[in-house]
Amino acid sequence: MTMRRAAWIALFWAALLGLVAFDYVGTRAQHDGFAEPPAWALGHEPSGRTGHCSSAPR
Amino acid sequence: MTRAAASFARRATGVRWRGKGVYVAAVALAVFAVLNLIVAGQPWGIVYGLGLWGAKIATWAGWDLAANAFWGRPEQQAQIAAPLLDDATSVTNLGLLAGALIASVQRGTFAPHVQANGKQWIAAVVTGLALGYSARLAFGCNIGAYFAGISTGSVHGWVWFAAAFAGSVAGVRLREKLGLKG
């Protein structure tokens, strides 16, 4: 792998993980640690507030 | 029967079906699809997460999505306000990107040199936007609507397949006209 390609990989992941970190810092107060979804979600409806492509607007 | 089908697939599709890799990948896909269903309580999906990322970036940029028909709903507003890592679809999207990166680096196909003229770049951008937008209108892409739909017994996955097949016939011909073949 060339240095240029390695730099592109590093830049992409720095931007992506930076966005995730920025999002986490700004929204972590909204995370309710006492309302964790069950580890085995099948039969308990979708876990937490997660969304899916096929979810119609409720 | 299975051996005959595999033999036919190898002859019909050339190099893509050679070797055991495709069968290992198929079994791995099935196993992880079931695990996704068990852990997240819903089938694997992709497009919702990408839309959520876009909605979050739009909100950070100062765009008020409260009046939007989809993102303005209380459930979706709560989703935008919650951490990205609370959303199972976003987490699997991050895993998908990591997996694609590892596979492309291993195969030496990461960031390939692309030669395209202006018309081809415009065609790629316009059709990419159409692809993303229509995936939301269809309630999912080939993963969330087609793969997840059919594997969980939903008729809408088969409807998606019929529409996508017709679209692919038109798309392949359009690629030739735009010089994107190959």
Short mmCIF file of C-alpha atoms in Angstrom, two decimals:
data_model
loop_
_atom_site.label_atom_id
_atom_site.label_comp_id
_atom_site.label_asym_id
_atom_site.label_seq_id
_atom_site.Cartn_x
_atom_site.Cartn_y
_atom_site.Cartn_z
CA MET A 1 0.00 0.00 0.00
CA THR A 2 1.36 3.42 -0.93
CA MET A 3 1.71 6.26 1.55
CA ARG A 4 -0.97 8.17 -0.35
CA ARG A 5 -3.49 5.38 0.08
CA ALA A 6 -2.60 5.01 3.73
CA ALA A 7 -3.19 8.75 4.15
CA TRP A 8 -6.64 8.45 2.52
CA ILE A 9 -7.55 5.58 4.86
CA ALA A 10 -6.38 7.55 7.88
CA LEU A 11 -8.27 10.67 6.75
CA PHE A 12 -11.50 8.76 6.13
CA TRP A 13 -11.47 7.04 9.51
CA ALA A 14 -10.41 10.20 11.33
CA ALA A 15 -13.38 12.04 9.82
CA LEU A 16 -15.84 9.23 10.48
CA LEU A 17 -14.76 8.48 14.04
CA GLY A 18 -14.49 12.22 14.69
CA LEU A 19 -18.13 12.63 13.70
CA VAL A 20 -19.17 9.71 15.93
CA ALA A 21 -17.20 11.17 18.87
CA PHE A 22 -18.61 14.67 18.24
CA ASP A 23 -22.11 13.20 18.15
CA TYR A 24 -21.56 11.18 21.33
CA VAL A 25 -20.25 14.16 23.31
CA GLY A 26 -23.22 16.29 22.23
CA THR A 27 -25.93 13.68 22.84
CA ARG A 28 -24.73 11.45 25.69
CA ALA A 29 -27.04 13.27 28.15
CA GLN A 30 -29.96 11.81 26.17
CA HIS A 31 -28.77 8.25 26.79
CA ASP A 32 -30.74 6.62 29.58
CA GLY A 33 -28.49 3.96 31.07
CA PHE A 34 -31.38 2.59 33.12
CA ALA A 35 -33.43 1.86 30.01
CA GLU A 36 -31.07 -0.52 28.27
CA PRO A 37 -32.75 -2.89 25.81
CA PRO A 38 -32.73 -6.63 26.57
CA ALA A 39 -29.61 -8.42 25.28
CA TRP A 40 -31.91 -10.96 23.58
CA ALA A 41 -34.29 -8.65 21.74
CA LEU A 42 -36.11 -11.23 19.62
CA GLY A 43 -39.69 -11.30 20.82
CA HIS A 44 -39.31 -8.02 22.72
CA GLU A 45 -39.80 -5.71 19.71
CA PRO A 46 -36.89 -3.68 18.31
CA SER A 47 -34.27 -2.73 20.87
CA GLY A 48 -34.44 0.72 22.40
CA ARG A 49 -35.13 3.55 20.01
CA THR A 50 -33.36 1.98 17.06
CA GLY A 51 -34.75 2.57 13.59
CA HIS A 52 -35.07 0.36 10.52
CA CYS A 53 -35.38 1.10 6.80
CA SER A 54 -38.82 -0.50 6.63
CA SER A 55 -40.23 1.41 9.61
CA ALA A 56 -43.16 3.50 8.48
CA PRO A 57 -43.53 6.91 10.16
CA ARG A 58 -45.61 6.34 13.26
CA MET B 1 -29.72 -30.75 -7.26
CA THR B 2 -27.60 -28.33 -5.24
CA ARG B 3 -24.43 -29.49 -7.03
CA ALA B 4 -26.15 -29.05 -10.41
CA ALA B 5 -27.31 -25.55 -9.45
CA ALA B 6 -23.81 -24.61 -8.29
CA SER B 7 -22.33 -25.98 -11.51
CA PHE B 8 -24.83 -23.98 -13.58
CA ALA B 9 -24.09 -20.83 -11.55
CA ARG B 10 -20.35 -21.26 -12.14
CA ARG B 11 -20.82 -21.67 -15.89
CA ALA B 12 -23.33 -18.82 -16.12
CA THR B 13 -21.51 -16.19 -14.09
CA GLY B 14 -17.86 -16.87 -14.81
CA VAL B 15 -15.20 -16.15 -12.22
CA ARG B 16 -17.39 -14.72 -9.44
CA TRP B 17 -18.70 -18.11 -8.34
CA ARG B 18 -15.39 -19.93 -8.42
CA GLY B 19 -13.79 -21.18 -5.25
CA LYS B 20 -15.30 -21.74 -1.84
CA GLY B 21 -15.27 -18.07 -0.81
CA VAL B 22 -18.75 -17.33 -2.13
CA TYR B 23 -20.23 -20.24 -0.15
CA VAL B 24 -18.41 -19.22 3.03
CA ALA B 25 -19.70 -15.67 2.53
CA ALA B 26 -23.26 -16.90 1.97
CA VAL B 27 -23.25 -18.95 5.17
CA ALA B 28 -21.64 -16.09 7.13
CA LEU B 29 -24.29 -13.68 5.82
CA ALA B 30 -27.06 -16.02 6.94
CA VAL B 31 -25.53 -16.51 10.41
CA PHE B 32 -24.98 -12.80 10.99
CA ALA B 33 -28.45 -11.96 9.65
CA VAL B 34 -29.98 -14.28 12.26
CA LEU B 35 -27.73 -12.81 14.99
CA ASN B 36 -28.83 -9.29 13.98
CA LEU B 37 -32.46 -10.36 14.29
CA ILE B 38 -31.85 -11.86 17.73
CA VAL B 39 -29.76 -9.02 19.17
CA ALA B 40 -31.48 -5.99 17.62
CA GLY B 41 -34.97 -7.48 17.39
CA GLN B 42 -35.18 -6.45 13.74
CA PRO B 43 -33.61 -7.59 10.46
CA TRP B 44 -30.40 -6.05 9.09
CA GLY B 45 -30.86 -2.65 7.46
CA ILE B 46 -28.62 0.11 6.12
CA VAL B 47 -30.47 3.04 4.58
CA TYR B 48 -32.23 4.22 7.74
CA GLY B 49 -28.84 4.74 9.39
CA LEU B 50 -27.52 6.76 6.46
CA GLY B 51 -30.65 8.93 6.56
CA LEU B 52 -30.19 9.42 10.30
CA TRP B 53 -26.57 10.51 9.77
CA GLY B 54 -27.76 12.99 7.15
CA ALA B 55 -30.51 14.27 9.46
CA LYS B 56 -27.99 14.73 12.28
CA ILE B 57 -25.55 16.62 10.05
CA ALA B 58 -28.41 18.80 8.76
CA THR B 59 -29.44 19.54 12.36
CA TRP B 60 -25.85 20.41 13.33
CA ALA B 61 -25.78 22.78 10.33
CA GLY B 62 -28.80 24.61 11.77
CA TRP B 63 -31.54 23.04 9.64
CA ASP B 64 -34.76 22.67 11.64
CA LEU B 65 -36.31 19.34 10.64
CA ALA B 66 -39.36 19.75 12.89
CA ALA B 67 -41.56 20.48 9.87
CA ASN B 68 -40.27 17.50 7.89
CA ALA B 69 -42.90 14.81 7.31
CA PHE B 70 -40.60 11.99 8.46
CA TRP B 71 -37.90 13.50 10.68
CA GLY B 72 -40.34 15.92 12.32
CA ARG B 73 -42.22 13.10 14.07
CA PRO B 74 -41.55 12.81 17.81
CA GLU B 75 -39.95 9.34 17.51
CA GLN B 76 -37.53 10.52 14.83
CA GLN B 77 -36.76 13.78 16.63
CA ALA B 78 -35.84 11.68 19.69
CA GLN B 79 -33.67 9.51 17.46
CA ILE B 80 -31.80 12.59 16.16
CA ALA B 81 -31.26 13.82 19.71
CA ALA B 82 -30.01 10.40 20.93
CA PRO B 83 -26.41 9.19 20.47
CA LEU B 84 -25.67 7.60 17.12
CA LEU B 85 -24.38 4.53 18.95
CA ASP B 86 -27.89 3.95 20.39
CA ASP B 87 -29.10 3.11 16.89
CA ALA B 88 -28.43 -0.51 15.88
CA THR B 89 -28.63 0.30 12.17
CA SER B 90 -25.91 2.97 12.53
CA VAL B 91 -23.67 0.59 14.50
CA THR B 92 -23.95 -2.14 11.83
CA ASN B 93 -23.25 0.51 9.17
CA LEU B 94 -19.97 1.34 10.92
CA GLY B 95 -19.14 -2.38 10.96
CA LEU B 96 -19.99 -2.58 7.26
CA LEU B 97 -17.56 0.25 6.46
CA ALA B 98 -14.83 -1.37 8.54
CA GLY B 99 -15.39 -4.73 6.83
CA ALA B 100 -15.30 -3.14 3.37
CA LEU B 101 -12.08 -1.34 4.26
CA ILE B 102 -10.38 -4.51 5.49
CA ALA B 103 -11.52 -6.53 2.45
CA SER B 104 -10.49 -3.87 -0.08
CA VAL B 105 -7.06 -3.37 1.53
CA GLN B 106 -6.52 -7.15 1.54
CA ARG B 107 -7.48 -7.40 -2.13
CA GLY B 108 -5.49 -4.28 -3.06
CA THR B 109 -8.59 -2.55 -4.44
CA PHE B 110 -8.83 0.33 -1.97
CA ALA B 111 -9.08 3.77 -3.66
CA PRO B 112 -8.63 2.47 -7.23
CA HIS B 113 -7.52 4.94 -9.89
CA VAL B 114 -10.69 6.05 -11.70
CA GLN B 115 -10.71 7.69 -15.10
CA ALA B 116 -14.05 9.31 -15.97
CA ASN B 117 -15.12 12.26 -18.05
CA GLY B 118 -17.50 15.03 -16.92
CA LYS B 119 -20.61 13.32 -18.27
CA GLN B 120 -19.75 10.11 -16.44
CA TRP B 121 -19.13 11.94 -13.16
CA ILE B 122 -22.47 13.78 -13.43
CA ALA B 123 -24.24 10.51 -14.29
CA ALA B 124 -22.65 8.80 -11.28
CA VAL B 125 -23.67 11.60 -8.89
CA VAL B 126 -27.24 11.90 -10.24
CA THR B 127 -27.87 8.14 -10.25
CA GLY B 128 -26.30 7.81 -6.81
CA LEU B 129 -28.69 10.42 -5.42
CA ALA B 130 -31.62 8.70 -7.19
CA LEU B 131 -30.51 5.38 -5.69
CA GLY B 132 -30.38 6.73 -2.15
CA TYR B 133 -33.63 8.68 -2.41
CA SER B 134 -35.54 5.80 -4.00
CA ALA B 135 -34.20 3.40 -1.36
CA ARG B 136 -35.93 5.53 1.29
CA LEU B 137 -39.14 5.69 -0.76
CA ALA B 138 -39.02 1.87 -1.12
CA PHE B 139 -38.55 1.46 2.68
CA GLY B 140 -35.10 0.00 2.22
CA CYS B 141 -32.30 -0.96 -0.16
CA ASN B 142 -31.25 -4.41 -1.33
CA ILE B 143 -30.42 -5.22 2.31
CA GLY B 144 -33.19 -3.71 4.46
CA ALA B 145 -36.02 -4.32 1.98
CA TYR B 146 -34.87 -7.16 -0.30
CA PHE B 147 -32.52 -9.42 1.71
CA ALA B 148 -34.13 -8.76 5.10
CA GLY B 149 -37.64 -8.77 3.65
CA ILE B 150 -37.38 -12.11 1.86
CA SER B 151 -35.37 -13.80 4.62
CA THR B 152 -38.04 -12.91 7.18
CA GLY B 153 -40.96 -13.99 5.01
CA SER B 154 -42.20 -10.55 3.98
CA VAL B 155 -43.95 -10.20 0.62
CA HIS B 156 -42.60 -6.69 0.18
CA GLY B 157 -39.11 -8.14 -0.38
CA TRP B 158 -40.41 -9.99 -3.46
CA VAL B 159 -42.18 -6.86 -4.71
CA TRP B 160 -38.88 -5.00 -4.25
CA PHE B 161 -37.09 -7.74 -6.22
CA ALA B 162 -39.49 -7.48 -9.18
CA ALA B 163 -39.18 -3.69 -9.30
CA ALA B 164 -35.39 -3.79 -8.92
CA PHE B 165 -35.05 -6.43 -11.65
CA ALA B 166 -37.02 -4.26 -14.09
CA GLY B 167 -34.96 -1.23 -13.05
CA SER B 168 -31.71 -3.15 -13.51
CA VAL B 169 -32.62 -4.07 -17.10
CA ALA B 170 -33.13 -0.37 -17.87
CA GLY B 171 -30.06 0.61 -15.83
CA VAL B 172 -27.68 -1.74 -17.63
CA ARG B 173 -28.76 -0.33 -21.00
CA LEU B 174 -28.40 3.22 -19.68
CA ARG B 175 -24.86 2.44 -18.48
CA GLU B 176 -23.88 1.45 -22.01
CA LYS B 177 -25.27 4.71 -23.42
CA LEU B 178 -23.39 6.74 -20.82
CA GLY B 179 -20.13 4.93 -21.48
CA LEU B 180 -20.05 3.39 -18.00
CA LYS B 181 -19.93 -0.22 -19.18
CA GLY B 182 -17.15 -2.32 -17.72
#
